[in-house]
Short mmCIF file of C-alpha atoms in Angstrom, two decimals:
data_model
loop_
_atom_site.label_atom_id
_atom_site.label_comp_id
_atom_site.label_asym_id
_atom_site.label_seq_id
_atom_site.Cartn_x
_atom_site.Cartn_y
_atom_site.Cartn_z
CA MET A 220 60.96 -61.34 89.25
CA LYS A 221 61.75 -64.82 88.21
CA ASP A 222 64.79 -64.88 85.96
CA GLN A 223 64.37 -67.16 82.90
CA SER A 224 66.98 -68.39 80.55
CA THR A 225 66.88 -67.18 76.94
CA THR A 226 65.98 -70.71 75.87
CA LYS A 227 63.02 -70.97 78.21
CA GLY A 228 61.87 -67.51 77.26
CA PHE A 229 62.09 -68.42 73.60
CA ALA A 230 60.13 -71.69 74.23
CA VAL A 231 57.39 -69.82 76.07
CA LEU A 232 56.97 -67.09 73.46
CA SER A 233 57.25 -69.55 70.59
CA ALA A 234 54.42 -71.69 72.05
CA ALA A 235 52.30 -68.68 72.51
CA GLY A 236 53.18 -67.27 69.07
CA MET A 237 52.24 -70.55 67.34
CA ILE A 238 48.86 -70.62 69.20
CA VAL A 239 48.15 -67.04 68.21
CA LYS A 240 49.09 -67.54 64.56
CA VAL A 241 47.16 -70.88 64.25
CA LEU A 242 44.08 -69.19 65.72
CA SER A 243 44.49 -66.32 63.36
CA LEU A 244 44.56 -68.77 60.47
CA LEU A 245 41.58 -70.93 61.54
CA TYR A 246 39.12 -68.15 61.50
CA ILE A 247 40.11 -66.86 58.05
CA PRO A 248 37.90 -69.38 56.06
CA PHE A 249 34.90 -68.44 58.34
CA LEU A 250 35.54 -64.70 57.91
CA LYS A 251 36.08 -65.01 54.23
CA SER A 252 32.79 -66.90 53.88
CA ILE A 253 31.00 -64.13 55.75
CA ILE A 254 32.50 -61.05 54.08
CA THR A 255 33.34 -62.71 50.62
CA ASP A 256 36.68 -62.67 48.78
CA GLU A 257 36.22 -59.03 47.80
CA GLY A 258 35.46 -58.08 51.38
CA TYR A 259 38.56 -59.98 52.54
CA GLY A 260 40.66 -57.74 50.25
CA VAL A 261 39.05 -54.69 51.88
CA TYR A 262 39.58 -56.08 55.34
CA GLY A 263 43.28 -56.83 54.44
CA ALA A 264 43.81 -53.21 53.25
CA ALA A 265 42.29 -51.83 56.44
CA TYR A 266 44.43 -54.05 58.53
CA SER A 267 47.57 -52.99 56.70
CA VAL A 268 46.81 -49.40 57.61
CA TYR A 269 46.27 -50.40 61.24
CA VAL A 270 49.50 -52.43 61.43
CA PHE A 271 51.43 -49.48 60.02
CA ILE A 272 50.14 -47.14 62.66
CA TYR A 273 50.58 -49.87 65.30
CA VAL A 274 54.28 -50.31 64.55
CA ILE A 275 54.94 -46.54 64.44
CA THR A 276 53.36 -46.32 67.92
CA ASN A 277 54.58 -49.56 69.50
CA SER A 278 57.69 -50.85 67.86
CA GLY A 279 60.44 -48.66 69.15
CA ILE A 280 59.76 -47.79 72.80
CA PRO A 281 58.86 -51.31 74.02
CA VAL A 282 62.19 -52.62 72.52
CA ALA A 283 63.93 -49.56 74.15
CA ILE A 284 62.37 -50.53 77.48
CA SER A 285 63.53 -54.15 77.14
CA LYS A 286 67.01 -53.13 76.13
CA LEU A 287 67.44 -50.42 78.72
CA ILE A 288 66.13 -52.57 81.58
CA SER A 289 68.38 -55.53 80.66
CA GLU A 290 71.39 -53.10 80.47
CA LEU A 291 70.57 -51.41 83.91
CA THR A 292 69.87 -54.82 85.63
CA ALA A 293 73.18 -56.13 84.24
CA VAL A 294 75.02 -53.46 86.18
CA LYS A 295 72.63 -53.82 89.19
CA ASN A 296 70.92 -50.41 88.71
CA TYR A 297 67.50 -51.68 89.65
CA LYS A 298 65.91 -48.41 90.72
CA ASP A 299 66.63 -46.71 87.33
CA ALA A 300 65.41 -49.81 85.60
CA VAL A 301 62.00 -49.36 87.08
CA LYS A 302 62.13 -45.59 86.64
CA SER A 303 62.92 -45.97 82.88
CA PHE A 304 59.78 -48.17 82.60
CA LYS A 305 57.56 -45.62 84.25
CA ILE A 306 58.86 -42.81 82.01
CA SER A 307 58.43 -44.99 78.85
CA ARG A 308 55.00 -46.03 79.90
CA PHE A 309 53.81 -42.33 80.18
CA ILE A 310 55.40 -41.62 76.81
CA LEU A 311 53.57 -44.66 75.20
CA LEU A 312 50.28 -43.57 76.77
CA LEU A 313 50.68 -40.21 75.31
CA ILE A 314 51.63 -41.36 71.85
CA GLY A 315 48.92 -44.11 71.82
CA SER A 316 46.16 -41.51 72.67
CA SER A 317 47.42 -39.13 70.05
CA MET A 318 47.69 -41.74 67.33
CA THR A 319 44.23 -43.10 68.04
CA ILE A 320 42.66 -39.64 67.73
CA LEU A 321 44.67 -39.06 64.49
CA MET A 322 43.57 -42.36 63.03
CA ILE A 323 39.92 -41.51 63.71
CA ILE A 324 40.31 -38.03 62.16
CA SER A 325 42.20 -39.24 59.09
CA ALA A 326 40.25 -42.53 58.45
CA ARG A 327 38.70 -41.36 55.29
CA PHE A 328 42.05 -40.04 53.88
CA LEU A 329 43.78 -43.25 54.82
CA SER A 330 41.27 -45.45 53.06
CA GLN A 331 41.49 -43.31 49.90
CA SER A 332 45.33 -43.32 50.03
CA VAL A 333 45.35 -47.12 49.70
CA HIS A 334 42.68 -47.02 47.01
CA TYR A 335 40.16 -48.95 49.15
CA ASP A 336 37.33 -46.42 49.97
CA LYS A 337 35.27 -49.27 51.54
CA ALA A 338 37.96 -49.70 54.24
CA TYR A 339 36.89 -46.43 55.91
CA LEU A 340 34.65 -47.95 58.66
CA SER A 341 37.11 -50.73 59.30
CA ILE A 342 39.91 -48.21 59.91
CA LEU A 343 37.58 -46.33 62.35
CA ALA A 344 36.73 -49.58 64.18
CA LEU A 345 40.46 -50.44 64.52
CA SER A 346 41.53 -47.09 65.97
CA PRO A 347 40.88 -47.75 69.69
CA ALA A 348 43.23 -50.82 69.48
CA ILE A 349 46.15 -48.46 69.05
CA LEU A 350 45.65 -46.98 72.53
CA PHE A 351 45.15 -50.41 74.17
CA THR A 352 48.16 -51.95 72.38
CA SER A 353 50.31 -48.98 73.53
CA ILE A 354 49.51 -49.77 77.10
CA ALA A 355 50.12 -53.47 76.64
CA SER A 356 53.41 -52.90 74.79
CA ALA A 357 54.82 -50.83 77.62
CA TYR A 358 54.28 -53.67 80.08
CA ARG A 359 55.50 -56.33 77.68
CA GLY A 360 58.75 -54.44 77.22
CA TYR A 361 59.18 -54.19 80.99
CA PHE A 362 58.70 -58.00 81.63
CA GLN A 363 60.83 -58.89 78.68
CA GLY A 364 63.63 -56.69 79.98
CA TRP A 365 63.61 -58.71 83.13
CA GLY A 366 63.70 -61.93 81.16
CA ASN A 367 60.17 -62.85 82.08
CA MET A 368 58.33 -63.85 78.84
CA VAL A 369 55.21 -65.50 80.49
CA PRO A 370 53.09 -62.40 80.79
CA THR A 371 53.72 -61.43 77.14
CA ALA A 372 52.87 -65.08 76.05
CA VAL A 373 49.64 -65.28 78.11
CA SER A 374 48.46 -61.76 77.08
CA GLN A 375 49.08 -62.54 73.37
CA VAL A 376 46.97 -65.78 73.56
CA MET A 377 44.18 -64.02 75.48
CA GLU A 378 44.15 -61.21 72.88
CA GLN A 379 43.90 -63.59 69.97
CA ILE A 380 41.13 -65.72 71.49
CA ILE A 381 38.96 -62.62 72.13
CA ASN A 382 39.84 -61.30 68.65
CA THR A 383 38.85 -64.53 66.95
CA ILE A 384 35.52 -64.87 68.71
CA PHE A 385 34.31 -61.33 68.35
CA THR A 386 35.67 -60.81 64.85
CA LEU A 387 33.35 -63.47 63.55
CA ILE A 388 30.36 -62.46 65.65
CA PHE A 389 30.46 -58.76 64.65
CA ALA A 390 31.26 -59.52 60.93
CA ALA A 391 28.21 -61.81 60.80
CA LEU A 392 25.96 -59.26 62.53
CA LEU A 393 26.97 -56.33 60.38
CA MET A 394 27.38 -57.97 56.98
CA LYS A 395 23.57 -57.53 56.39
CA TYR A 396 24.30 -53.84 56.04
CA GLY A 397 26.76 -54.43 53.31
CA ILE A 398 30.45 -55.27 52.67
CA GLU A 399 31.84 -52.10 54.20
CA ALA A 400 29.87 -52.69 57.48
CA GLY A 401 30.71 -56.42 57.53
CA CYS A 402 34.45 -55.68 57.09
CA ALA A 403 34.25 -53.05 59.96
CA GLY A 404 32.63 -55.70 62.15
CA GLY A 405 35.47 -58.03 61.37
CA THR A 406 37.88 -55.58 62.91
CA ILE A 407 36.02 -54.87 66.20
CA GLY A 408 37.50 -58.02 67.72
CA THR A 409 41.03 -56.57 67.35
CA SER A 410 40.15 -53.65 69.57
CA LEU A 411 38.38 -55.83 72.21
CA GLY A 412 41.27 -58.30 72.23
CA ALA A 413 43.85 -55.45 72.78
CA PHE A 414 41.74 -54.18 75.67
CA VAL A 415 41.65 -57.50 77.45
CA SER A 416 45.37 -58.01 76.92
CA ALA A 417 46.24 -54.57 78.36
CA ALA A 418 43.95 -55.19 81.42
CA TYR A 419 45.62 -58.54 82.10
CA LEU A 420 49.18 -57.09 81.94
CA ILE A 421 48.31 -54.26 84.29
CA MET A 422 46.83 -56.70 86.83
CA TYR A 423 49.89 -58.98 86.50
CA TYR A 424 52.26 -55.97 87.05
CA GLU A 425 50.43 -54.86 90.18
CA ARG A 426 50.77 -58.40 91.68
CA HIS A 427 54.46 -58.80 90.80
CA LYS A 428 55.94 -55.37 90.70
CA LYS A 429 58.18 -56.01 93.81
CA ILE A 430 61.85 -56.67 92.75
CA LYS A 431 64.00 -59.18 94.72
CA VAL A 432 67.45 -57.54 95.16
CA PRO A 433 70.34 -59.96 95.35
CA LYS A 434 72.37 -60.30 98.57
CA GLY A 435 75.33 -58.04 98.88
CA TYR A 436 73.69 -55.28 96.82
CA ASN A 437 75.05 -51.83 97.74
CA GLU A 438 72.99 -48.95 96.43
CA MET A 439 75.75 -46.50 97.16
CA GLU A 440 78.03 -48.06 94.53
CA ILE A 441 75.56 -47.62 91.77
CA ARG A 442 75.83 -44.60 89.43
CA ARG A 443 72.26 -43.35 89.12
CA LEU A 444 70.84 -41.71 86.01
CA SER A 445 68.82 -38.50 85.96
CA THR A 446 65.37 -38.39 84.35
CA LYS A 447 66.88 -36.47 81.40
CA GLN A 448 69.50 -39.16 80.85
CA ILE A 449 66.88 -41.96 80.94
CA LEU A 450 64.66 -40.02 78.48
CA ARG A 451 67.64 -39.47 76.22
CA LYS A 452 68.45 -43.18 76.21
CA VAL A 453 64.79 -44.15 75.59
CA ILE A 454 64.59 -41.85 72.65
CA SER A 455 68.11 -42.84 71.27
CA TYR A 456 67.06 -46.52 71.40
CA GLY A 457 63.40 -46.11 70.43
CA VAL A 458 63.51 -43.67 67.52
CA PRO A 459 65.83 -45.65 65.19
CA ILE A 460 63.96 -48.84 65.89
CA THR A 461 60.63 -47.11 65.19
CA ILE A 462 62.00 -45.76 61.88
CA CYS A 463 63.39 -49.10 60.91
CA VAL A 464 60.19 -51.08 61.55
CA GLY A 465 58.01 -48.19 60.43
CA MET A 466 59.80 -47.96 57.06
CA THR A 467 59.35 -51.73 56.58
CA TYR A 468 55.61 -51.47 57.15
CA ALA A 469 55.39 -48.19 55.13
CA GLY A 470 56.66 -50.38 52.25
CA ASN A 471 53.90 -52.88 52.97
CA LEU A 472 51.36 -50.12 53.15
CA ILE A 473 52.45 -48.53 49.91
CA ASP A 474 52.28 -52.04 48.52
CA VAL A 475 48.54 -52.19 49.38
CA GLY A 476 47.61 -49.31 47.05
CA ASN A 477 50.47 -49.97 44.64
CA THR A 478 49.77 -53.64 44.21
CA LYS A 479 46.16 -52.97 43.21
CA ALA A 480 47.10 -50.00 41.01
CA ARG A 481 49.82 -51.95 39.15
CA LEU A 482 47.44 -54.95 38.73
CA ILE A 483 44.86 -52.69 37.12
CA ALA A 484 47.62 -51.09 35.00
CA GLY A 485 48.41 -54.64 33.77
CA GLY A 486 44.85 -54.97 32.49
CA ILE A 487 43.14 -56.66 35.48
CA PRO A 488 39.61 -55.48 36.51
CA ASP A 489 39.23 -53.63 39.80
CA GLU A 490 37.21 -56.35 41.67
CA TYR A 491 39.57 -59.17 40.54
CA ALA A 492 42.55 -57.03 41.54
CA SER A 493 41.01 -56.86 45.12
CA THR A 494 40.63 -60.63 45.02
CA LEU A 495 44.24 -61.11 43.96
CA PHE A 496 45.35 -58.82 46.81
CA GLY A 497 43.26 -61.05 49.15
CA TYR A 498 45.41 -63.97 47.91
CA LEU A 499 48.52 -62.09 48.93
CA VAL A 500 47.07 -61.42 52.41
CA LYS A 501 46.35 -65.06 52.90
CA TYR A 502 49.87 -66.03 51.75
CA GLN A 503 51.46 -63.52 54.18
CA GLN A 504 49.29 -64.68 57.09
CA LEU A 505 50.29 -68.27 56.53
CA LEU A 506 53.85 -67.19 56.33
CA ASN A 507 53.53 -65.48 59.64
CA VAL A 508 52.88 -68.72 61.52
CA PRO A 509 56.60 -69.92 61.49
CA ILE A 510 57.72 -66.23 61.49
CA ALA A 511 56.09 -65.96 64.93
CA ILE A 512 58.64 -68.44 66.27
CA VAL A 513 61.52 -66.41 64.85
CA THR A 514 60.06 -63.25 66.24
CA SER A 515 59.91 -64.98 69.65
CA LEU A 516 63.61 -65.79 69.25
CA ALA A 517 64.40 -62.16 68.40
CA VAL A 518 62.41 -60.85 71.51
CA ALA A 519 64.08 -63.39 73.82
CA ILE A 520 67.67 -62.91 72.49
CA LEU A 521 67.74 -59.09 72.47
CA PRO A 522 67.92 -58.61 76.30
CA SER A 523 70.58 -61.22 76.67
CA ILE A 524 72.82 -59.84 73.91
CA SER A 525 72.23 -56.29 75.29
CA SER A 526 73.27 -57.43 78.76
CA ALA A 527 76.38 -59.13 77.44
CA ALA A 528 77.26 -56.07 75.37
CA ALA A 529 76.75 -53.81 78.38
CA LEU A 530 79.24 -55.99 80.34
CA LYS A 531 81.58 -56.01 77.37
CA ASP A 532 81.66 -59.77 77.37
CA LYS A 533 82.66 -60.45 73.69
CA GLY A 534 82.70 -64.23 74.17
CA GLN A 535 79.09 -64.32 75.35
CA VAL A 536 77.95 -61.96 72.58
CA ARG A 537 79.58 -64.33 70.04
CA ASP A 538 77.97 -67.44 71.51
CA LYS A 539 74.57 -65.86 71.66
CA ILE A 540 74.76 -64.66 68.05
CA LYS A 541 75.75 -68.10 66.83
CA TYR A 542 73.00 -69.69 68.95
CA ALA A 543 70.45 -67.23 67.37
CA PHE A 544 71.39 -67.98 63.79
CA ARG A 545 71.48 -71.72 64.45
CA LEU A 546 67.92 -71.72 65.92
CA CYS A 547 66.76 -69.42 63.14
CA PHE A 548 67.78 -71.87 60.44
CA LEU A 549 66.50 -74.91 62.34
CA ILE A 550 63.04 -73.37 62.29
CA ALA A 551 62.84 -71.38 59.04
CA ILE A 552 64.32 -73.77 56.54
CA PRO A 553 62.04 -76.80 57.21
CA SER A 554 59.05 -74.52 57.45
CA ALA A 555 59.83 -73.02 54.03
CA PHE A 556 60.22 -76.47 52.47
CA GLY A 557 57.15 -77.79 54.13
CA LEU A 558 54.97 -74.88 53.05
CA ALA A 559 56.21 -75.20 49.42
CA VAL A 560 55.55 -78.93 49.18
CA LEU A 561 52.16 -78.81 50.92
CA SER A 562 50.99 -75.38 49.63
CA GLU A 563 47.88 -76.65 47.86
CA PRO A 564 46.82 -79.23 50.60
CA ILE A 565 47.23 -76.59 53.29
CA PHE A 566 45.22 -73.95 51.44
CA SER A 567 42.55 -76.66 50.83
CA MET A 568 42.48 -77.72 54.45
CA LEU A 569 42.15 -74.14 55.72
CA LYS A 570 39.54 -73.39 53.05
CA PHE A 571 41.62 -70.52 51.81
CA GLY A 572 40.42 -71.03 48.27
CA GLU A 573 42.74 -70.15 45.47
CA GLY A 574 46.25 -68.54 45.86
CA SER A 575 48.42 -71.52 46.83
CA PHE A 576 50.73 -70.79 43.92
CA LEU A 577 51.98 -67.77 45.85
CA MET A 578 53.24 -70.06 48.63
CA LYS A 579 54.70 -72.67 46.25
CA TYR A 580 56.96 -70.05 44.62
CA GLY A 581 57.33 -67.63 47.56
CA SER A 582 58.13 -69.83 50.64
CA ILE A 583 61.82 -68.75 50.34
CA VAL A 584 60.77 -65.36 51.62
CA LEU A 585 60.20 -67.03 55.04
CA VAL A 586 63.92 -67.92 55.32
CA LEU A 587 64.98 -64.45 54.09
CA MET A 588 62.63 -62.67 56.53
CA SER A 589 63.93 -64.77 59.47
CA ILE A 590 67.57 -64.12 58.70
CA MET A 591 66.99 -60.44 58.31
CA GLN A 592 64.92 -60.19 61.51
CA ILE A 593 67.67 -61.90 63.57
CA GLN A 594 70.34 -59.67 61.98
CA THR A 595 68.42 -56.55 62.74
CA THR A 596 67.89 -57.64 66.36
CA ILE A 597 71.60 -58.31 66.81
CA LEU A 598 72.54 -54.86 65.29
CA GLN A 599 69.97 -53.21 67.62
CA SER A 600 71.46 -55.11 70.64
CA ILE A 601 75.01 -53.92 70.01
CA GLY A 602 74.02 -50.29 69.48
CA LYS A 603 73.98 -50.21 65.56
CA LEU A 604 70.48 -48.94 65.55
CA TYR A 605 70.63 -46.49 62.65
CA THR A 606 72.67 -48.93 60.57
CA ALA A 607 69.83 -51.50 60.70
CA THR A 608 67.40 -48.73 59.77
CA ILE A 609 69.34 -47.52 56.74
CA TYR A 610 69.77 -51.08 55.34
CA SER A 611 66.01 -51.80 55.87
CA VAL A 612 65.13 -48.64 53.91
CA ILE A 613 67.42 -49.58 51.01
CA GLY A 614 65.71 -53.00 50.95
CA ILE A 615 62.17 -51.47 50.92
CA ALA A 616 63.14 -49.06 48.04
CA CYS A 617 64.41 -52.06 46.00
CA LYS A 618 61.23 -54.01 46.75
CA LEU A 619 58.87 -51.17 45.79
CA LEU A 620 60.87 -50.63 42.48
CA ALA A 621 60.70 -54.35 41.66
CA ASN A 622 57.01 -54.50 42.55
CA TYR A 623 56.18 -51.49 40.33
CA PHE A 624 57.63 -53.15 37.20
CA LEU A 625 56.87 -56.78 37.84
CA ILE A 626 53.25 -56.69 39.09
CA SER A 627 52.09 -54.80 35.91
CA ILE A 628 53.35 -57.57 33.68
CA PRO A 629 50.24 -59.71 32.93
CA GLU A 630 52.09 -62.98 32.88
CA ILE A 631 53.51 -62.32 36.42
CA ASN A 632 50.79 -60.12 38.10
CA ILE A 633 50.48 -60.84 41.77
CA LEU A 634 53.57 -63.00 41.88
CA GLY A 635 55.54 -59.76 41.24
CA ALA A 636 54.87 -58.86 44.95
CA VAL A 637 56.60 -62.13 46.05
CA TYR A 638 59.56 -61.59 43.72
CA GLY A 639 59.85 -58.05 44.93
CA SER A 640 59.97 -59.33 48.53
CA ILE A 641 62.81 -61.69 47.67
CA ILE A 642 64.87 -58.82 46.18
CA GLY A 643 63.82 -56.53 49.11
CA TYR A 644 65.11 -58.94 51.74
CA THR A 645 68.28 -60.27 50.02
CA ILE A 646 69.98 -56.88 49.64
CA PRO A 647 69.69 -55.87 53.39
CA ILE A 648 70.82 -59.33 54.42
CA ILE A 649 74.09 -58.96 52.44
CA LEU A 650 74.64 -55.42 53.88
CA ASN A 651 73.85 -56.54 57.48
CA SER A 652 76.29 -59.46 57.10
CA ARG A 653 79.09 -57.19 56.16
CA MET A 654 78.33 -54.77 59.13
CA LEU A 655 78.13 -57.66 61.71
CA LYS A 656 81.53 -58.94 60.72
CA LYS A 657 83.02 -55.51 60.70
CA SER A 658 81.49 -54.40 64.06
CA LEU A 659 82.02 -57.51 66.12
CA SER A 660 85.38 -58.72 64.67
CA ILE A 661 83.91 -62.21 65.07
CA LYS A 662 84.60 -64.93 62.50
CA PHE A 663 81.35 -66.83 61.89
CA LYS A 664 79.98 -68.24 58.72
CA MET A 665 76.21 -67.55 58.90
CA LEU A 666 75.22 -69.86 56.06
CA SER A 667 77.18 -72.84 57.52
CA HIS A 668 74.50 -73.11 60.21
CA GLY A 669 71.93 -73.77 57.50
CA LEU A 670 73.61 -76.68 55.70
CA LYS A 671 72.41 -79.47 58.02
CA PRO A 672 68.89 -78.07 58.37
CA ALA A 673 68.65 -77.71 54.55
CA LEU A 674 69.82 -81.38 53.93
CA SER A 675 67.42 -82.61 56.58
CA ALA A 676 64.62 -80.50 55.14
CA VAL A 677 65.14 -82.07 51.63
CA VAL A 678 64.69 -85.53 53.13
CA MET A 679 61.65 -84.27 55.11
CA SER A 680 60.12 -82.93 51.84
CA ILE A 681 60.41 -86.29 50.08
CA VAL A 682 58.79 -88.09 53.12
CA VAL A 683 56.03 -85.40 53.17
CA TYR A 684 55.32 -85.61 49.51
CA VAL A 685 55.32 -89.50 49.38
CA THR A 686 53.09 -89.70 52.53
CA TYR A 687 50.59 -87.12 51.29
CA THR A 688 50.33 -88.64 47.79
CA SER A 689 49.84 -92.13 49.17
CA ILE A 690 47.15 -91.28 51.60
CA ASN A 691 45.41 -88.93 49.23
CA LEU A 692 44.96 -91.81 46.75
CA LEU A 693 42.20 -93.09 49.06
CA TYR A 694 40.03 -90.32 47.65
CA ASN A 695 39.67 -92.23 44.44
CA PHE A 696 38.14 -95.16 46.45
CA VAL A 697 36.14 -93.59 49.34
CA GLY A 698 35.49 -89.99 48.17
CA MET A 699 35.16 -87.43 51.06
CA ALA A 700 37.77 -85.12 49.42
CA TYR A 701 38.01 -82.54 52.24
CA LEU A 702 38.40 -85.14 55.02
CA ILE A 703 40.96 -87.26 53.12
CA ASN A 704 43.03 -84.11 52.20
CA ALA A 705 42.99 -82.87 55.85
CA LEU A 706 43.96 -86.29 57.16
CA ALA A 707 46.77 -86.73 54.58
CA THR A 708 48.05 -83.17 55.29
CA VAL A 709 48.13 -83.61 59.09
CA ILE A 710 49.74 -87.07 58.95
CA SER A 711 52.37 -85.94 56.39
CA ILE A 712 53.26 -82.99 58.59
CA VAL A 713 53.63 -85.15 61.59
CA LEU A 714 55.84 -87.71 59.79
CA GLY A 715 57.73 -84.86 58.17
CA ILE A 716 58.62 -83.45 61.61
CA TYR A 717 59.98 -86.82 62.75
CA ALA A 718 61.94 -87.35 59.45
CA TYR A 719 63.43 -83.81 59.87
CA LEU A 720 64.44 -84.48 63.51
CA PHE A 721 65.93 -87.89 62.72
CA CYS A 722 67.99 -86.45 59.87
CA LEU A 723 69.22 -83.67 62.18
CA ILE A 724 70.26 -86.17 64.71
CA LEU A 725 72.12 -88.34 62.07
CA THR A 726 73.92 -85.31 60.64
CA GLY A 727 74.76 -83.79 64.10
CA GLY A 728 72.43 -80.81 63.47
CA VAL A 729 71.15 -81.32 67.07
CA THR A 730 73.15 -82.68 69.93
CA MET A 731 72.48 -83.99 73.41
CA ALA A 732 73.32 -80.47 74.76
CA ASP A 733 70.40 -79.11 72.78
CA PHE A 734 67.94 -81.63 74.22
CA ARG A 735 68.69 -80.43 77.74
CA TYR A 736 66.55 -77.41 77.03
CA PHE A 737 63.60 -79.30 75.59
CA PRO A 738 60.51 -79.62 77.85
CA SER A 739 60.19 -83.07 79.38
CA LYS A 740 56.79 -83.61 77.77
CA PHE A 741 58.37 -83.05 74.39
CA MET A 742 61.12 -85.54 75.09
CA LYS A 743 58.46 -88.32 75.73
CA VAL A 744 57.25 -88.16 72.16
CA ILE A 745 60.67 -88.68 70.64
CA PRO A 746 61.20 -92.40 69.78
CA LYS A 747 63.85 -94.31 71.71
CA PHE A 748 65.67 -95.37 68.62
CA MET A 749 66.17 -91.64 67.69
CA MET A 750 67.49 -90.71 71.15
CA GLU A 751 69.99 -93.68 71.06
CA ARG A 752 71.68 -91.97 68.06
CA VAL A 753 72.01 -88.48 69.58
CA ARG A 754 75.69 -87.53 69.97
#
């Protein structure tokens, strides 16, 4: 198995994640025009149910596989690394099959629980995806444990392409039978995409399952683990991670029903409450584009920190943690600034309709989500699995409480869900920070890594705003509102990226050492006058 560096793995997963999320955004206006705004609220509710069951099934064990394989290969126990994968794969197959059957049986109950009776058929159509994603997750965890992120990246892109195509086809075909059928058609692509992804990963594994053992390897010196010991490790790693992620998405699922119920309690009619919830779904999906990069960083960094922790190399653990936070801020801060400044133009370009005000006020959630995700990954890597879970649960409880009161206030309504998220992420971040300092005995100021990116992002925002406003003035002379808006948005984003990079170079936010990891094709698009100023 080809050994890839953390940086290369992160780059591969980031590229795939961006492609996947951009594709998932591009089909939204088409899907919304097919199933209407009300239908999109129903679709979002069904998808929230699916995502909750998906994370309960697939969040813990794949991460456990990745963590366990990276630990075992660090101490050269290659046979048990493969054995742990096979045991975990069987467990995931069993759980995936059971959860698919359970989802089919309880589809009516689940749709009623989130106060969206019309989501029943959509939940049924999504149920096969749970089995296919369970199979795919086992193989992704295996490859990630070995440091090979390519199969995961390719399978994700394939899955989304199939999903995008068949979601629109089946939604259009079934919409003539009503909103409920049209929304169900919009979910069929998810199951088909998951099937194709799983098939690809199985074929890739069969072609690349032979492990190259380093020279001088002596099997007799390796302390082997029994099946019972491996099973215990998989459970001890997988269960707390499942609870941690599951509780986060349980909060989101409760939000689905709670948001609509609290909007109605605030005097908003049922149909308009569904439409407002659709705004929230669009806001979250747009937020997920930059979050995909941070998720890729978390996936890539976990095996390397786990390996360093297994070898008790405190210096390497410290360096990788600082590197993770630095990259997190370099990505999340400019993304949040950019989405806030260009919220309306981006919504208009993507034909999202109304709801851009959520992004304008709620882009800070992106930074908070990113920090918490990296913190949770680090805590999981160093064995503080239940700590991360408890803090996540505390954050969810605070979010739900804030949502309950804020959403029902007519002047705030759907914005209450955004404010609740800010509260729900801030509290665990504070608790996680204290635990990391206490557990690692490492002196590092997390927020100091965000100062230079924040300063550069402010300059970037000014450039973006001036560029967009200037180009958009053409509309007054030539008309063609959509085309001018799209052109102004794209150009301002490109110039904003260059402005951000240039400010980072001037402030020392990126150095020549960082550019060593950049792909050669990327380096060609950086102007010479910028490279001359790199320290």
